[in-house]
PDB file of C-alpha atoms in Angstrom:
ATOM      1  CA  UNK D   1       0.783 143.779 -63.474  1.00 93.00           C
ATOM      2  CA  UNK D   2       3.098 141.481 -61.376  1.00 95.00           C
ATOM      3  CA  UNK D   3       1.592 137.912 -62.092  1.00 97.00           C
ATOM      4  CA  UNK D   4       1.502 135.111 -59.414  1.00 98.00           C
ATOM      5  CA  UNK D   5       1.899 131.235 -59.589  1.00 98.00           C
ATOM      6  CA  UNK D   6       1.819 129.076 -57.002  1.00 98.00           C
ATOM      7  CA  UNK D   7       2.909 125.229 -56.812  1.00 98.00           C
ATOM      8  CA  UNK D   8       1.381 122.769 -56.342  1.00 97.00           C
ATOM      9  CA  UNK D   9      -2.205 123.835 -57.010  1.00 97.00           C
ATOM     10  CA  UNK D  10      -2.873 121.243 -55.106  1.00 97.00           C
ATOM     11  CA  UNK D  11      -1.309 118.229 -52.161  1.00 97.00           C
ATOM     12  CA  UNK D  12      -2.135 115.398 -50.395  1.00 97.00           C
ATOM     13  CA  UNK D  13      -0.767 115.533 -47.313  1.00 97.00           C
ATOM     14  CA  UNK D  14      -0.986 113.680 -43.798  1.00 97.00           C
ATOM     15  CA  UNK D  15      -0.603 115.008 -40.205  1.00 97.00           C
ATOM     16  CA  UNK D  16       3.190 115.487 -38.729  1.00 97.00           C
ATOM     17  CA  UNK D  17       4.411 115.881 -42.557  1.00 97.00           C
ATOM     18  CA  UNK D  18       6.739 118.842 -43.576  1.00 98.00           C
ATOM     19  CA  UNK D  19       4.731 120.958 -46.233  1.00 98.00           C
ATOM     20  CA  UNK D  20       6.052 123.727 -48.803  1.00 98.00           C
ATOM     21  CA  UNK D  21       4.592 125.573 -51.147  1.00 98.00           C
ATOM     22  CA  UNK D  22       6.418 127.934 -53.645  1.00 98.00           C
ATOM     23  CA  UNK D  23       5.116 131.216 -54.914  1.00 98.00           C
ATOM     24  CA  UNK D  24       6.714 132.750 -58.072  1.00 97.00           C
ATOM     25  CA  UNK D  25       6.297 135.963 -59.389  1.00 97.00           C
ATOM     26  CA  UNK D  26       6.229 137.137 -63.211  1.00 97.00           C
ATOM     27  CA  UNK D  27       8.776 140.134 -62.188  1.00 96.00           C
ATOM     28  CA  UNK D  28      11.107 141.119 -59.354  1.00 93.00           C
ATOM     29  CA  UNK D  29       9.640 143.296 -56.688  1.00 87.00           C
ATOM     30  CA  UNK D  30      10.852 144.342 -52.735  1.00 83.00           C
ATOM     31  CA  UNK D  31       9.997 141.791 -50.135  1.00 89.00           C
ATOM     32  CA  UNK D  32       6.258 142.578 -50.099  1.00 95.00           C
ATOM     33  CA  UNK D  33       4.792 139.074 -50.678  1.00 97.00           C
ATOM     34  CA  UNK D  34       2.520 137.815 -48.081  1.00 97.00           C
ATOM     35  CA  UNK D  35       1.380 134.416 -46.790  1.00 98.00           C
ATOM     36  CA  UNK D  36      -2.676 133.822 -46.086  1.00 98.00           C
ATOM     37  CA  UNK D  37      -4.639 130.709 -44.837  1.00 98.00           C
ATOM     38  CA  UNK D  38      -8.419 130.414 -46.056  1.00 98.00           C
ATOM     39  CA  UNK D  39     -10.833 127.861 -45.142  1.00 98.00           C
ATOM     40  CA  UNK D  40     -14.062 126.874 -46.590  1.00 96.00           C
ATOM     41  CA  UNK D  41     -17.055 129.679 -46.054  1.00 95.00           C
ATOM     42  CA  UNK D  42     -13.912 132.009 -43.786  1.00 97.00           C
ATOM     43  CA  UNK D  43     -12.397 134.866 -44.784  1.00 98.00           C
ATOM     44  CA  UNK D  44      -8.329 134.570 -45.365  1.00 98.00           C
ATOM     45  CA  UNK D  45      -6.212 134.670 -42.203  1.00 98.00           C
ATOM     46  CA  UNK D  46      -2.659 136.377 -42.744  1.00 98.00           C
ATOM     47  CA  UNK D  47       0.120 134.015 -41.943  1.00 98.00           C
ATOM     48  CA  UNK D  48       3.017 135.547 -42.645  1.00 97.00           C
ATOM     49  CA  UNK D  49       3.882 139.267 -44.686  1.00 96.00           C
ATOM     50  CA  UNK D  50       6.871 140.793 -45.577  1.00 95.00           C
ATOM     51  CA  UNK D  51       8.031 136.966 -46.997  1.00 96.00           C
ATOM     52  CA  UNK D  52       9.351 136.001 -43.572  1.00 97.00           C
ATOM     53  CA  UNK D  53       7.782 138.052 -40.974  1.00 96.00           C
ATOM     54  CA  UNK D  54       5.190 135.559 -38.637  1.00 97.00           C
ATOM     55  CA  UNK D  55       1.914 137.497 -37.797  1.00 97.00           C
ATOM     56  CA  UNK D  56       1.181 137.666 -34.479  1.00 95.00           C
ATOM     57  CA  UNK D  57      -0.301 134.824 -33.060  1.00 96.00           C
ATOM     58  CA  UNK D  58       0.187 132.285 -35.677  1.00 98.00           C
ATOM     59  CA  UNK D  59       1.855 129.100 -34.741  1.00 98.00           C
ATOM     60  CA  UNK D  60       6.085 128.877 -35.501  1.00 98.00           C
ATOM     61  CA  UNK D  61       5.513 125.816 -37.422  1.00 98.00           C
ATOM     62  CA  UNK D  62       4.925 128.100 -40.455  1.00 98.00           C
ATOM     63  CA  UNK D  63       7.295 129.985 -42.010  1.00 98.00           C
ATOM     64  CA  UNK D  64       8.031 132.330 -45.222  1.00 98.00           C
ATOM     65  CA  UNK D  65      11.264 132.573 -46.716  1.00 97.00           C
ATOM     66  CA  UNK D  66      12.444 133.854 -50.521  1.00 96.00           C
ATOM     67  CA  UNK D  67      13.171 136.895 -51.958  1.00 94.00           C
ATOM     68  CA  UNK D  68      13.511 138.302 -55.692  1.00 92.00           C
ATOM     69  CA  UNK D  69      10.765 136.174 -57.813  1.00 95.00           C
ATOM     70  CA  UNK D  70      10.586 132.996 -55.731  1.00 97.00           C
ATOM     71  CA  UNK D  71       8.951 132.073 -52.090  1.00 98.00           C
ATOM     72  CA  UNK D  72       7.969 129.761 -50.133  1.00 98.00           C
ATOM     73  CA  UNK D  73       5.718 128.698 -47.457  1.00 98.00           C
ATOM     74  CA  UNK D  74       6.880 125.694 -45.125  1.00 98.00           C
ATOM     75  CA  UNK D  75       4.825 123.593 -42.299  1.00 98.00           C
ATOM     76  CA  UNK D  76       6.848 122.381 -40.271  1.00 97.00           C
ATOM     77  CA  UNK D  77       4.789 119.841 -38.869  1.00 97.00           C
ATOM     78  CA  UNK D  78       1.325 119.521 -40.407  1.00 98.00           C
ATOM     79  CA  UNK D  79      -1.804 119.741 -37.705  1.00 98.00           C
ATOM     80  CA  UNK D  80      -5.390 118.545 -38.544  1.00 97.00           C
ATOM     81  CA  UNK D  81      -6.587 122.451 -38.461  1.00 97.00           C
ATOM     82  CA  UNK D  82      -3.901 123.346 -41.408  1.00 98.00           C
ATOM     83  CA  UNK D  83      -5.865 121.178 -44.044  1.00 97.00           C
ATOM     84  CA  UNK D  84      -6.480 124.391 -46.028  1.00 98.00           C
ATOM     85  CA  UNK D  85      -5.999 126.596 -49.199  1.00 98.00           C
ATOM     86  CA  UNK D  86      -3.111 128.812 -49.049  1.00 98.00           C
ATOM     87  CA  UNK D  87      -2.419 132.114 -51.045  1.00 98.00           C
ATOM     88  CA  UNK D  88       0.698 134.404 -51.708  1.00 98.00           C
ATOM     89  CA  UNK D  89       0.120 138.080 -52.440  1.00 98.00           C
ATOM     90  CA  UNK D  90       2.229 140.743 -53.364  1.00 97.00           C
ATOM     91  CA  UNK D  91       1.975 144.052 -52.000  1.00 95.00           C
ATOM     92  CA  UNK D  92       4.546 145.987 -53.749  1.00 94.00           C
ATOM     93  CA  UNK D  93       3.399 146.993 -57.162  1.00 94.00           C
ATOM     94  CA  UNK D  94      -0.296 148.138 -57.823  1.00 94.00           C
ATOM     95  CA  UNK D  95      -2.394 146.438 -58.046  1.00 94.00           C
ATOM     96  CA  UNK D  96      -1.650 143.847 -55.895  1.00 95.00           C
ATOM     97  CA  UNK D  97      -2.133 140.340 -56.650  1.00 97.00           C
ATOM     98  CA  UNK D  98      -2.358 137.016 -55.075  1.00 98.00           C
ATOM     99  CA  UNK D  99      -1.407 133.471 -56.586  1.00 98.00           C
ATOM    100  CA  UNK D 100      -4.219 130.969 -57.847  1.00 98.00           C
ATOM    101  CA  UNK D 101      -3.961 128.936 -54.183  1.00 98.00           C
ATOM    102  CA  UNK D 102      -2.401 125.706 -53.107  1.00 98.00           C
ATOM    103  CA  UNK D 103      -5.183 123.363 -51.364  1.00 98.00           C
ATOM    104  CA  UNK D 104      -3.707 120.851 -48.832  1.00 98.00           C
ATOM    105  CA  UNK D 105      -5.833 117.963 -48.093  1.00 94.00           C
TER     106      UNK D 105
ATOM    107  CA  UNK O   1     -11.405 143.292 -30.163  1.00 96.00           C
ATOM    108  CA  UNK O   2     -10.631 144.852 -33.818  1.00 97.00           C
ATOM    109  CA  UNK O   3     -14.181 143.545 -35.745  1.00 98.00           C
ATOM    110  CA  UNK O   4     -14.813 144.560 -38.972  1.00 98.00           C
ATOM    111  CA  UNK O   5     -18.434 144.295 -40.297  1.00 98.00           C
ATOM    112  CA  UNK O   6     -19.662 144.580 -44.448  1.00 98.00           C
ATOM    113  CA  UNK O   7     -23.054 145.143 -45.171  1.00 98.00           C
ATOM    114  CA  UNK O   8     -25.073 146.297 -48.403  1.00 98.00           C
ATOM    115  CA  UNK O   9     -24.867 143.339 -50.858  1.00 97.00           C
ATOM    116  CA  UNK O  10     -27.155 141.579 -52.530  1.00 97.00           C
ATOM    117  CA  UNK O  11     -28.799 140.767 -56.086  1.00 98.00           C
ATOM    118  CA  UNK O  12     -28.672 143.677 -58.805  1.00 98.00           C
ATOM    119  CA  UNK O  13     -29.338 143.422 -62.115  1.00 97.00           C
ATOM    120  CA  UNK O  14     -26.427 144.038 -64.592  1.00 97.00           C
ATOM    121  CA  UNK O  15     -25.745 148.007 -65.440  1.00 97.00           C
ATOM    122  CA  UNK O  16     -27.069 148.355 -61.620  1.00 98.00           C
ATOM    123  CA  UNK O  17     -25.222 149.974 -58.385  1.00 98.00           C
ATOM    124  CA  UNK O  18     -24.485 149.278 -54.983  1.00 98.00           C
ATOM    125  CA  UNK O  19     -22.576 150.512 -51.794  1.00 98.00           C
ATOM    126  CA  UNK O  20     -20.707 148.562 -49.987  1.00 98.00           C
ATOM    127  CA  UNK O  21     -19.963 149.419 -46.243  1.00 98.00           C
ATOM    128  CA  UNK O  22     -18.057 148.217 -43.798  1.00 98.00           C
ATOM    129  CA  UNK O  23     -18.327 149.617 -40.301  1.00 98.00           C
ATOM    130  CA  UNK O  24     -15.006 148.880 -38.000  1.00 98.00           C
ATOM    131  CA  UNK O  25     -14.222 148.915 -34.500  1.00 98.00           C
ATOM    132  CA  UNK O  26     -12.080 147.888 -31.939  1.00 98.00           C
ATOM    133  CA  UNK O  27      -8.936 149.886 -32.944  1.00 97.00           C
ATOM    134  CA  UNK O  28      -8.150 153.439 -34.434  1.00 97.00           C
ATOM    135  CA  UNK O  29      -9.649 153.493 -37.553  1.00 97.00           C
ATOM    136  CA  UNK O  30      -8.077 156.610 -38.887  1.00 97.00           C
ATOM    137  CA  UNK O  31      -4.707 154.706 -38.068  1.00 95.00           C
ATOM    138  CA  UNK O  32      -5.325 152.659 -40.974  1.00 96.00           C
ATOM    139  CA  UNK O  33      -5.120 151.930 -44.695  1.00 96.00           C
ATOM    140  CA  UNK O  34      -7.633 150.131 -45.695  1.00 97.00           C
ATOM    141  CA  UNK O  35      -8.848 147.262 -48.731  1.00 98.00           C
ATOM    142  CA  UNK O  36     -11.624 145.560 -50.278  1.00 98.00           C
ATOM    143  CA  UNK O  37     -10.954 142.528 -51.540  1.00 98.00           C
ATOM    144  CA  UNK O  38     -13.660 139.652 -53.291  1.00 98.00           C
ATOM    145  CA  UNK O  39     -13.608 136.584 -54.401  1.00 98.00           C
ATOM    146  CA  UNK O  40     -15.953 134.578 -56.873  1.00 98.00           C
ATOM    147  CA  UNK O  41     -17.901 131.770 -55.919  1.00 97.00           C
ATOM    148  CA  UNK O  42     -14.938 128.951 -55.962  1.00 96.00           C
ATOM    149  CA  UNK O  43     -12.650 131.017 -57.051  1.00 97.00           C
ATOM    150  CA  UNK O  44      -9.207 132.505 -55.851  1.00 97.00           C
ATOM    151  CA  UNK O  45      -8.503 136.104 -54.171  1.00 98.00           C
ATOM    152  CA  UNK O  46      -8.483 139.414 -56.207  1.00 98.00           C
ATOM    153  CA  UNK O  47      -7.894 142.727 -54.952  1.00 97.00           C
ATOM    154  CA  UNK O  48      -9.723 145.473 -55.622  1.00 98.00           C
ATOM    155  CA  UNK O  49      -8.714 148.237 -53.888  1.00 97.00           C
ATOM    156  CA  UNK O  50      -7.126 150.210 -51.418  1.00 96.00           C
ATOM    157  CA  UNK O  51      -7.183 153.632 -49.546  1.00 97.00           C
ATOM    158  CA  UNK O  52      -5.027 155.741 -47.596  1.00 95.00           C
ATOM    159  CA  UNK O  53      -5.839 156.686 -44.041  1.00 96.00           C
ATOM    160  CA  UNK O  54      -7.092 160.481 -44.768  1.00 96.00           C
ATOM    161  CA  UNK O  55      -9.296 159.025 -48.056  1.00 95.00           C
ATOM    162  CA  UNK O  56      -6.985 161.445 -49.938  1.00 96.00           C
ATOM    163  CA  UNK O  57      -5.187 158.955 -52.124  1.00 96.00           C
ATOM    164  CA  UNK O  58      -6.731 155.305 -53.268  1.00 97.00           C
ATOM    165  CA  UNK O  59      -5.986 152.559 -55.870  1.00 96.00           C
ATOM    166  CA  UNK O  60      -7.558 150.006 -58.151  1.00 96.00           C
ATOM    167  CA  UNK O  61      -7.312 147.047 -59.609  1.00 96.00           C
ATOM    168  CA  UNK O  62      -7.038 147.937 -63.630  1.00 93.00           C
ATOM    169  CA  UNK O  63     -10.259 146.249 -64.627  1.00 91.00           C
ATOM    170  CA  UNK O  64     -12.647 148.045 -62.021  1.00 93.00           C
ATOM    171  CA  UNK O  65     -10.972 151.997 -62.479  1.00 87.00           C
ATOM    172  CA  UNK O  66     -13.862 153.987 -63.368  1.00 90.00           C
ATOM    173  CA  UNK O  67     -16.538 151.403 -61.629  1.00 97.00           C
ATOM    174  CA  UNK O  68     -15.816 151.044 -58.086  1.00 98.00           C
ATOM    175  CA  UNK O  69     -15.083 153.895 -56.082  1.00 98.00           C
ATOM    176  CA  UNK O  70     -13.418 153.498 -52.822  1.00 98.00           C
ATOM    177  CA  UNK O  71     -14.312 156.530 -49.778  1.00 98.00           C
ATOM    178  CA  UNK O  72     -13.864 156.474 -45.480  1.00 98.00           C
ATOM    179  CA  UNK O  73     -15.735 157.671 -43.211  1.00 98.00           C
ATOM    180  CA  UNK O  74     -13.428 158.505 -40.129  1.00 98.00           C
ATOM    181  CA  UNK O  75     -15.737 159.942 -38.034  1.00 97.00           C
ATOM    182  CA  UNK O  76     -18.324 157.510 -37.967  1.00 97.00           C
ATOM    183  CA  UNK O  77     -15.539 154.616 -38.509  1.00 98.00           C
ATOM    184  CA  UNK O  78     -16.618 153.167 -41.876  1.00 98.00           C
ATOM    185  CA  UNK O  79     -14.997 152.045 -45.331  1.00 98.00           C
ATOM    186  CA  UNK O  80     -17.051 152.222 -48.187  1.00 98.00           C
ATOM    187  CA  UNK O  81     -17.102 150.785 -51.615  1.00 98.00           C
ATOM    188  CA  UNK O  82     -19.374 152.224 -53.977  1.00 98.00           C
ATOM    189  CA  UNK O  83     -20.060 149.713 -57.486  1.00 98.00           C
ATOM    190  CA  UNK O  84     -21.664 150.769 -60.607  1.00 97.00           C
ATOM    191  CA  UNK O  85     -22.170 149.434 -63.887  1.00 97.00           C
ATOM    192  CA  UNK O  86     -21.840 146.386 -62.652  1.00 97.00           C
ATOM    193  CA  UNK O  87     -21.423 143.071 -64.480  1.00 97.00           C
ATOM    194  CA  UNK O  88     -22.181 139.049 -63.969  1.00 97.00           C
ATOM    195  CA  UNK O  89     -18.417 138.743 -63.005  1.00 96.00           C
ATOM    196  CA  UNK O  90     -18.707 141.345 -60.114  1.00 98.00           C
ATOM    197  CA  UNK O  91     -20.695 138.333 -58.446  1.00 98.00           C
ATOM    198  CA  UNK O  92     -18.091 137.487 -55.633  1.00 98.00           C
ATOM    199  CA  UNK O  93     -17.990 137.935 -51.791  1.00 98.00           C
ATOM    200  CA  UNK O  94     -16.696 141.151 -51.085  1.00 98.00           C
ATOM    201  CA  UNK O  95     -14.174 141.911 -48.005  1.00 98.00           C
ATOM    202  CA  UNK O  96     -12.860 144.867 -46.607  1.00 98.00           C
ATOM    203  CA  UNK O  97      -9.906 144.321 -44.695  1.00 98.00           C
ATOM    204  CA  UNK O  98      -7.318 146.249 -42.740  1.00 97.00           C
ATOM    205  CA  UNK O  99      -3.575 147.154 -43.497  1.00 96.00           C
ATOM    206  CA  UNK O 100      -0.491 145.871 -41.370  1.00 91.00           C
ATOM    207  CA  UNK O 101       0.810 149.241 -41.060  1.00 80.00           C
ATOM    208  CA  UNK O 102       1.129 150.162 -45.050  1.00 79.00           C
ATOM    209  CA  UNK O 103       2.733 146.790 -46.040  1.00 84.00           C
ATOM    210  CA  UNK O 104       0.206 146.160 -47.762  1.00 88.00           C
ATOM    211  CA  UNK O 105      -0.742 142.793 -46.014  1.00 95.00           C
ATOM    212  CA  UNK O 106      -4.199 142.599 -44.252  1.00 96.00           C
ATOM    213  CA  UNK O 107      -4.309 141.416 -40.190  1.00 96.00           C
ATOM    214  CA  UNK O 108      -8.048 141.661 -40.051  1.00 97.00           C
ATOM    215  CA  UNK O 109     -11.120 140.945 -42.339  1.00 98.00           C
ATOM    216  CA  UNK O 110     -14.330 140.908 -42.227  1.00 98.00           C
ATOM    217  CA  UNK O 111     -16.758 137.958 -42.953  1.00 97.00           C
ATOM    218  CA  UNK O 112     -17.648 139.006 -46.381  1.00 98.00           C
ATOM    219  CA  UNK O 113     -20.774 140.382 -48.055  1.00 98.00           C
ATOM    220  CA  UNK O 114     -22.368 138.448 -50.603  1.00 98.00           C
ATOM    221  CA  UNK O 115     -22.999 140.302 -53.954  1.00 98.00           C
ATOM    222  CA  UNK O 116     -24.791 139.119 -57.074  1.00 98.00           C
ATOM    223  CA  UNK O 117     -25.097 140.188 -60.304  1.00 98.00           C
ATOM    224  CA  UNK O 118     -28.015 138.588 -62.718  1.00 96.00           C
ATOM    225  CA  UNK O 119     -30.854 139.525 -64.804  1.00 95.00           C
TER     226      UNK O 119
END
């Protein structure tokens, strides 16, 4: 199985900062890593797939970029509504498998 | 408006089974791959598994082959997930979710079903 860290676990941030968050994986795989946004008692909301494609409707301050074993997830410009854990999957190799989360508060 | 809508959890007792269902509309169902994914109370994201748009081909995550079973329903638009055996760390919210076009990424979920697993 293709195992995912993420870093920080964890961030203080405030609101107009620039955030990113890195996603490594334990082996190289295609460009099937994917970007979600969860909230307390919500269910995940894709940000970003194919490491750099933007889901429809999601602001262009975020952004996914990498490619091999390491990603990452930049805010451009952090809003009050992107306080937040964030999760990287992988979507190439069975079974797929998301990182541990990076909390932003 | 693509809505996606799990029902059938609750508490079991451990060795017990449940189905999971998840009745979508708002887009062509068949059109779709579709997961389940859960996640434990305060806990991160695991997937569980996926299925192919016919229900002729699905997947698992290693630990639950041979305990969840994964089935669709096109005519009457619903994903199932059918749990036996089941175990204290099955508790989790469960989600079914749909496929961005076989990426492998998931557009829309549902809001979760709550399952529970104690004596």
């Amino acid at each position: 199985d293709i195992r995912m860290t993420q870093s920080p676990s964890s961030l203080s941030a405030s609101v107009g900062d620039r955030v990113t968050i890195t996603c490594r994986a334990s082996q190289t795989f295609g460009n099937f890593l994917n970007w979600y946004q969860q909230k307390p008692g919500n269910a995940p909301n894709l940000l970003v797939y194919a490491a750099s494609t933007l889901q429809s409707g999601v602001p262009s301050r975020f952004s996914g970029s990498g490619s091999g074993t390491n990603f990452t997830l930049t805010i451009s410009c952090l809003q009050p509504e992107d306080f937040a854990t964030y999760y990287c999957q992988q979507s190439s190799n069975i079974p797929f498998t998301f990182g541990p989360g990076t909390k932003i508060d | 408006e693509v809505q996606l809508v799990e029902s059938g959890g609750g508490l079991v007792q451990p060795g017990g089974s449940l189905r999971l269902s998840c009745a979508a509309s708002g887009f062509n169902f068949s059109d779709y791959w579709m997961h389940w994914v859960r996640q434990p109370p305060g806990k991160g994201l695991m997937w569980v598994s996926r299925i192919d748009v016919n229900g002729t081909s699905s997947v698992y995550a290693d630990s639950l082959k041979g305990r969840f079973a994964i089935s669709r329903d096109n005519t009457n638009n619903t994903l199932y997930l059918q749990m036996s055996n089941l175990r204290a760390d099955d508790t989790a919210v469960y989600y079914c979710a749909r496929d961005v076009r076989e990426v492998g990424a998931t557009d829309y979920w549902g809001q979760g079903t709550v399952v529970t697993v104690s004596s």
